[in-house]
PDB file of C-alpha atoms in Angstrom:
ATOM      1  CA  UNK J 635     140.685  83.896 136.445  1.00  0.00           C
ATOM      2  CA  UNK J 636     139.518  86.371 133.709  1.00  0.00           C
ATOM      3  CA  UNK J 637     142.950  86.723 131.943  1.00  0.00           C
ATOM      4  CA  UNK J 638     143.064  83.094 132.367  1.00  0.00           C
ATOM      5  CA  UNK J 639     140.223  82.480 130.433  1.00  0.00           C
ATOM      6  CA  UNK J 640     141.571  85.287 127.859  1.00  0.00           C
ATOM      7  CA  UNK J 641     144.960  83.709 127.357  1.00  0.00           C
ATOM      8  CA  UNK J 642     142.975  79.958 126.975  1.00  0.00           C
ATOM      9  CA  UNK J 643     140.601  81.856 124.467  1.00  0.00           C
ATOM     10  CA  UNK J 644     143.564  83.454 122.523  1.00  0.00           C
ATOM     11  CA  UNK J 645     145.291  80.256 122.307  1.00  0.00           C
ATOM     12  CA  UNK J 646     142.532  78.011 120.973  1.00  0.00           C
ATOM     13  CA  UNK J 647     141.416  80.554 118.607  1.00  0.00           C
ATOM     14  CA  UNK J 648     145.306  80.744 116.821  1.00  0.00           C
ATOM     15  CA  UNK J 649     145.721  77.293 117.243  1.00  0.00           C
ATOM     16  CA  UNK J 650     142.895  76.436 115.428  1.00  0.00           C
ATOM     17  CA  UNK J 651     142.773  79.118 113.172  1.00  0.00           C
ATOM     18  CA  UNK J 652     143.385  77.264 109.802  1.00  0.00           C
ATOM     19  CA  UNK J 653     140.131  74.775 110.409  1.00  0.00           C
ATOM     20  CA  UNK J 654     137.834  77.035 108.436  1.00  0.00           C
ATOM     21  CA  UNK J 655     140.020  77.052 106.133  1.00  0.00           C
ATOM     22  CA  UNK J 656     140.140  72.967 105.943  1.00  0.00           C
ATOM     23  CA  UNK J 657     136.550  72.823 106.202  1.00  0.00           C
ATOM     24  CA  UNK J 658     136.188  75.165 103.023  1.00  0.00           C
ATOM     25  CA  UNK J 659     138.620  73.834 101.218  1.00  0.00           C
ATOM     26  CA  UNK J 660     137.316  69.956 101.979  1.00  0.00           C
ATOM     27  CA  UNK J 661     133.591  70.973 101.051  1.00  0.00           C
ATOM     28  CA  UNK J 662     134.835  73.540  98.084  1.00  0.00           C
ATOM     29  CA  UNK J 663     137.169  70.368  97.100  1.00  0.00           C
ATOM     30  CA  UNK J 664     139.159  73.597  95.527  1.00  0.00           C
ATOM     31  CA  UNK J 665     142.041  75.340  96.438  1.00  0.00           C
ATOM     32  CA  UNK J 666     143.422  77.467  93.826  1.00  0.00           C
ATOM     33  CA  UNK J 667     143.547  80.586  95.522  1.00  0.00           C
ATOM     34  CA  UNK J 668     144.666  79.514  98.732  1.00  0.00           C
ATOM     35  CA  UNK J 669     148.993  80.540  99.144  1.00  0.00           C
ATOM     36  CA  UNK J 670     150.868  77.330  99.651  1.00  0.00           C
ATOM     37  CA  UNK J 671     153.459  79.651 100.500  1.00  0.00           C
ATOM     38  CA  UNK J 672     151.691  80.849 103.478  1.00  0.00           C
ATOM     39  CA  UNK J 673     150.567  77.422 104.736  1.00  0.00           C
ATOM     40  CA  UNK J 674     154.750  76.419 104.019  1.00  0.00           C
ATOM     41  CA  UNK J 675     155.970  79.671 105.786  1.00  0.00           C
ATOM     42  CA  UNK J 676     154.010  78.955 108.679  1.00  0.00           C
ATOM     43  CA  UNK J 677     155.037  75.365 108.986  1.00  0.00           C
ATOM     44  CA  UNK J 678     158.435  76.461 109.529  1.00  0.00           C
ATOM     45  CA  UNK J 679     157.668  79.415 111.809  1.00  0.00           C
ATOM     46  CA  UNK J 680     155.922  76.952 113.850  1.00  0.00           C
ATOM     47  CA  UNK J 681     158.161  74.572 114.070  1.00  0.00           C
ATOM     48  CA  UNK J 682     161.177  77.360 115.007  1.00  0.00           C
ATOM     49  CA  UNK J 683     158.562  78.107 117.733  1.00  0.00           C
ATOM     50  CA  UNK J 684     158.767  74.555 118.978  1.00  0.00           C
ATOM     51  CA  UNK J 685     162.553  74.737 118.923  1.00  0.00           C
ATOM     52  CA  UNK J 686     162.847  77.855 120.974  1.00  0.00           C
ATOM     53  CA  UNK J 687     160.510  76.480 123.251  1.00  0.00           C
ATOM     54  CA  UNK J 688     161.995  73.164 124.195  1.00  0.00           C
ATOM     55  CA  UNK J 689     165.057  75.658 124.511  1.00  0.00           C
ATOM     56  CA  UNK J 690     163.246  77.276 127.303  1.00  0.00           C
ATOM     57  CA  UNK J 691     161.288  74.378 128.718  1.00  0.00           C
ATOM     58  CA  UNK J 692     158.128  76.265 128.352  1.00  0.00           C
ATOM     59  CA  UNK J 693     155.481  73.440 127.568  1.00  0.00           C
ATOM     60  CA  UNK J 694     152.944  76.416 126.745  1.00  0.00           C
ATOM     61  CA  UNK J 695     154.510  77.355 124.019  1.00  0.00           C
ATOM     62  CA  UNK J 696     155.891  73.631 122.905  1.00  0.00           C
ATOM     63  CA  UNK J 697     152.367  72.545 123.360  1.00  0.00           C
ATOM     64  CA  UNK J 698     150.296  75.359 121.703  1.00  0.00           C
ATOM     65  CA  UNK J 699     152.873  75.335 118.463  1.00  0.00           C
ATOM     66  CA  UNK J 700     152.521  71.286 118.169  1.00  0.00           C
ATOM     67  CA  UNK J 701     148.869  71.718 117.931  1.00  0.00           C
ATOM     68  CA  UNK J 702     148.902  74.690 115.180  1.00  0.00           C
ATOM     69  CA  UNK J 703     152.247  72.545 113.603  1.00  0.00           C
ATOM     70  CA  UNK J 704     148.807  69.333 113.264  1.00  0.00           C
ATOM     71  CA  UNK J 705     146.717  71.832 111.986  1.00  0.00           C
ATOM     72  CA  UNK J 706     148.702  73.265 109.618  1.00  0.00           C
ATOM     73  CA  UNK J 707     150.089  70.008 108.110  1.00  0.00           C
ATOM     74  CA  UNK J 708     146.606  68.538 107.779  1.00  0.00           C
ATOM     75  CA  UNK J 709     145.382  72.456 105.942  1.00  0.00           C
ATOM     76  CA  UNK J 710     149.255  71.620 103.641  1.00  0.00           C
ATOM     77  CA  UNK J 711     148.533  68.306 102.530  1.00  0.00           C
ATOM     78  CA  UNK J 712     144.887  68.945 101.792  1.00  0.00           C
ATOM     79  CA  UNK J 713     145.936  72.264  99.547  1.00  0.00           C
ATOM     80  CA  UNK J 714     148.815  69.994  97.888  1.00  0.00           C
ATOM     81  CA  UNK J 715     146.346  66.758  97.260  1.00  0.00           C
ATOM     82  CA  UNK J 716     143.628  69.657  95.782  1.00  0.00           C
ATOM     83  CA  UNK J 717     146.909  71.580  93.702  1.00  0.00           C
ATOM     84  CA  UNK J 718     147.874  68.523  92.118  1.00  0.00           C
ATOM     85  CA  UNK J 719     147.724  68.901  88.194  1.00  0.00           C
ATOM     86  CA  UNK J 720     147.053  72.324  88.496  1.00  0.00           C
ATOM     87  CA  UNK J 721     150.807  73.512  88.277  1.00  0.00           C
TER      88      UNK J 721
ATOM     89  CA  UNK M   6     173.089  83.548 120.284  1.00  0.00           C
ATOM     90  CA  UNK M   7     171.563  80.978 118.075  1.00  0.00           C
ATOM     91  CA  UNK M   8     168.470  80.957 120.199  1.00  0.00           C
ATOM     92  CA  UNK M   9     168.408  83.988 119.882  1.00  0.00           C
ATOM     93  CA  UNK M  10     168.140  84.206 116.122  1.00  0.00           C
ATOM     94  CA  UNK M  11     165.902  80.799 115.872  1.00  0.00           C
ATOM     95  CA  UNK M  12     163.422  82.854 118.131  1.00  0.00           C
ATOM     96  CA  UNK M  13     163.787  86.010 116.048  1.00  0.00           C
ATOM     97  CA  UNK M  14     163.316  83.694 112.799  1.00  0.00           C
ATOM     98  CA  UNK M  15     160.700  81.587 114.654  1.00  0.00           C
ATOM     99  CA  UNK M  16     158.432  85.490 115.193  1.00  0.00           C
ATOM    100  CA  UNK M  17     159.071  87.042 111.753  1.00  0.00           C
ATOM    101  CA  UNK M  18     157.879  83.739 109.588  1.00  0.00           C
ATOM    102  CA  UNK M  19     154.915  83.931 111.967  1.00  0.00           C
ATOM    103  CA  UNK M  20     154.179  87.475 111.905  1.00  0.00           C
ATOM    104  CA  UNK M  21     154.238  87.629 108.329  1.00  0.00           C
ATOM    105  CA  UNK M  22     152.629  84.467 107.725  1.00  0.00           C
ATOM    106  CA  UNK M  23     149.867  85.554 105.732  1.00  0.00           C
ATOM    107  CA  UNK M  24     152.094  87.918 103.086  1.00  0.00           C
ATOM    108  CA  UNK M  25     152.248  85.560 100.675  1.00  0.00           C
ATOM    109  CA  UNK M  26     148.574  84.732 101.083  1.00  0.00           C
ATOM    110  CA  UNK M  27     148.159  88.828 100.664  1.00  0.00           C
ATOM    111  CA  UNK M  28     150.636  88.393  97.822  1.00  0.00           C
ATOM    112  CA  UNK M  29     148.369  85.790  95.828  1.00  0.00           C
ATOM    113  CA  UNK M  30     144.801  87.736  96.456  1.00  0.00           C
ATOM    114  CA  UNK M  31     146.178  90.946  95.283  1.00  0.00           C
ATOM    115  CA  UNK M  32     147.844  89.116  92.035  1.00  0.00           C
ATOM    116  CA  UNK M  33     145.290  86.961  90.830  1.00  0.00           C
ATOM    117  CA  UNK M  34     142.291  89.298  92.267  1.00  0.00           C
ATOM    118  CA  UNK M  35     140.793  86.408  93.619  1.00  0.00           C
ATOM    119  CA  UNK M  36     140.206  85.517  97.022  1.00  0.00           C
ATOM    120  CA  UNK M  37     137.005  82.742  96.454  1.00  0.00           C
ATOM    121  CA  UNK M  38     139.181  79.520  97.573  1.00  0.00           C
ATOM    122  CA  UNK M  39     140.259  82.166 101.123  1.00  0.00           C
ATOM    123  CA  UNK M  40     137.937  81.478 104.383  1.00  0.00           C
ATOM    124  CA  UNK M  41     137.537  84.285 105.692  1.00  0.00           C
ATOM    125  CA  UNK M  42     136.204  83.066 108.580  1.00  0.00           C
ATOM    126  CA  UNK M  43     140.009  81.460 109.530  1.00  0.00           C
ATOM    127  CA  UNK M  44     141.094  85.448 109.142  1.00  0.00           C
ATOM    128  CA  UNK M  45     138.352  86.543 111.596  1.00  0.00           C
ATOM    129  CA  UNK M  46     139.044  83.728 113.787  1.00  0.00           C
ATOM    130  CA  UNK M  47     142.959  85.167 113.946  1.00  0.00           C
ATOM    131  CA  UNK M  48     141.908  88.719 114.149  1.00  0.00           C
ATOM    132  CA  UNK M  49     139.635  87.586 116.856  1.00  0.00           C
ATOM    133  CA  UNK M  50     142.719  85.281 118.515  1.00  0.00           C
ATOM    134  CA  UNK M  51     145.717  87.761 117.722  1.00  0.00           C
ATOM    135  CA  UNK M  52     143.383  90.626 119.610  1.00  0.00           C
ATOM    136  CA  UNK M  53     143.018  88.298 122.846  1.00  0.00           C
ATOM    137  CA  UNK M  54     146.950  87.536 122.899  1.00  0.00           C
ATOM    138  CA  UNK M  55     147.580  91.509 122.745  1.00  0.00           C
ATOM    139  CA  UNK M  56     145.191  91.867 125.682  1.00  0.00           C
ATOM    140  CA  UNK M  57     147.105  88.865 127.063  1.00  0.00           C
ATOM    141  CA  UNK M  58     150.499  90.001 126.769  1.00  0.00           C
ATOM    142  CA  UNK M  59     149.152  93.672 128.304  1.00  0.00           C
ATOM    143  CA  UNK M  60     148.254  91.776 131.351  1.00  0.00           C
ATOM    144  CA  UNK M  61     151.501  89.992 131.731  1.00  0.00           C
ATOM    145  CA  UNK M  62     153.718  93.035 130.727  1.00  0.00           C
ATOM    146  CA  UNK M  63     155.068  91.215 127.851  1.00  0.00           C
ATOM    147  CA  UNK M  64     156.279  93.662 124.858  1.00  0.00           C
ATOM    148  CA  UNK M  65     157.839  90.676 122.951  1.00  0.00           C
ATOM    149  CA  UNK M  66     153.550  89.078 122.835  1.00  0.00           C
ATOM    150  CA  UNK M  67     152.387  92.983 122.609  1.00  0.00           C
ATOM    151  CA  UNK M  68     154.934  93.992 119.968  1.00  0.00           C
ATOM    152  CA  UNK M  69     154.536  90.417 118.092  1.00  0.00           C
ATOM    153  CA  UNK M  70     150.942  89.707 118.003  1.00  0.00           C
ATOM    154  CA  UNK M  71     150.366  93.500 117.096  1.00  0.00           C
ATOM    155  CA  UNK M  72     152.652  92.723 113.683  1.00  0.00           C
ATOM    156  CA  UNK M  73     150.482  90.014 113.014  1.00  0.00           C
ATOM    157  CA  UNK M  74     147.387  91.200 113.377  1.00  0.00           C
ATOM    158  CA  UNK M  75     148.097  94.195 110.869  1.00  0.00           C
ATOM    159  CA  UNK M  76     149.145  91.592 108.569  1.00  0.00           C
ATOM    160  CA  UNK M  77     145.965  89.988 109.166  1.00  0.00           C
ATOM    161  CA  UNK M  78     143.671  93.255 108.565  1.00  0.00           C
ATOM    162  CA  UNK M  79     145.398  93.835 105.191  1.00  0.00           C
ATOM    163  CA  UNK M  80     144.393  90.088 104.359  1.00  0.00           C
ATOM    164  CA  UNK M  81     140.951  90.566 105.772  1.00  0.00           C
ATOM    165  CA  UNK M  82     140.059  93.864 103.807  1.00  0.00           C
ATOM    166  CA  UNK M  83     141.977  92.210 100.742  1.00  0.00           C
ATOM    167  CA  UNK M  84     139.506  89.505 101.178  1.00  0.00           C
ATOM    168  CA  UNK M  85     136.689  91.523 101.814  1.00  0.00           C
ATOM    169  CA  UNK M  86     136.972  93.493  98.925  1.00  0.00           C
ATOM    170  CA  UNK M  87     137.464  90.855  96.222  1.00  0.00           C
ATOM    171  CA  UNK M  88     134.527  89.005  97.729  1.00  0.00           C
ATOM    172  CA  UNK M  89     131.924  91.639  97.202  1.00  0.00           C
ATOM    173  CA  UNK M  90     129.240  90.665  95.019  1.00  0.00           C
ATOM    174  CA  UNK M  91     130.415  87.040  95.581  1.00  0.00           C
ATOM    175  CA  UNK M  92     128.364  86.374  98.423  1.00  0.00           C
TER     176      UNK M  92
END
């Protein structure tokens, strides 16, 4: 029950580890030294993750990745919108 | 053999997913736009999936997640450092 808790704990905190960074950069409205690159990088991690697990049919990991994959996309498109006209 | 290398391609983006966020701080010596508070939240996270993948035996979540959260220390004293004074 206790590692249960722990594994649900470790999840939700990855999965929505980019939301402080969406909050700051929504209230900031600036995102100039935020890495794209990062955000990118882990989009495609992510999405590999997804991959490899429908290959296993573990719905852990295809779950927990589709949730980060949201997050991320929604922390990307608010650091391209805020980048625009700045490169 | 491909799954193989999609998984091993899947962990590394991942585990290094904040490098080029590292990359940026350390270049520009700026780290205002950065929450930190997303790179406690995945120290925070990262630690729980080590304890995790102790419990379950699992050296591939123990070996990954301890990658990361190195990673994720660099970034975090990066970040720390260039905010001083800021706050």
């Amino acid at each position: 029950m206790l590692w249960t808790i722990i594994g649900i704990l470790a999840a939700l905190l990855t999965m929505f580890g980019f939301v402080p960074q969406i909050i700051k950069m929504w209230e900031t409205r600036s995102a100039k030294d935020v890495s794209g690159l990062t955000l990118i990088q882990f989009s495609i991690g992510i999405t590999l993750w997804i991959f490899y697990g429908i290959h296993l049919n573990d719905f852990i990991i295809i779950g927990a990745n589709s949730i980060s994959l949201v997050t991320i996309f929604v922390a990307l498109g608010l650091y391209l919108k805020l980048s625009k006209g700045d490169r």
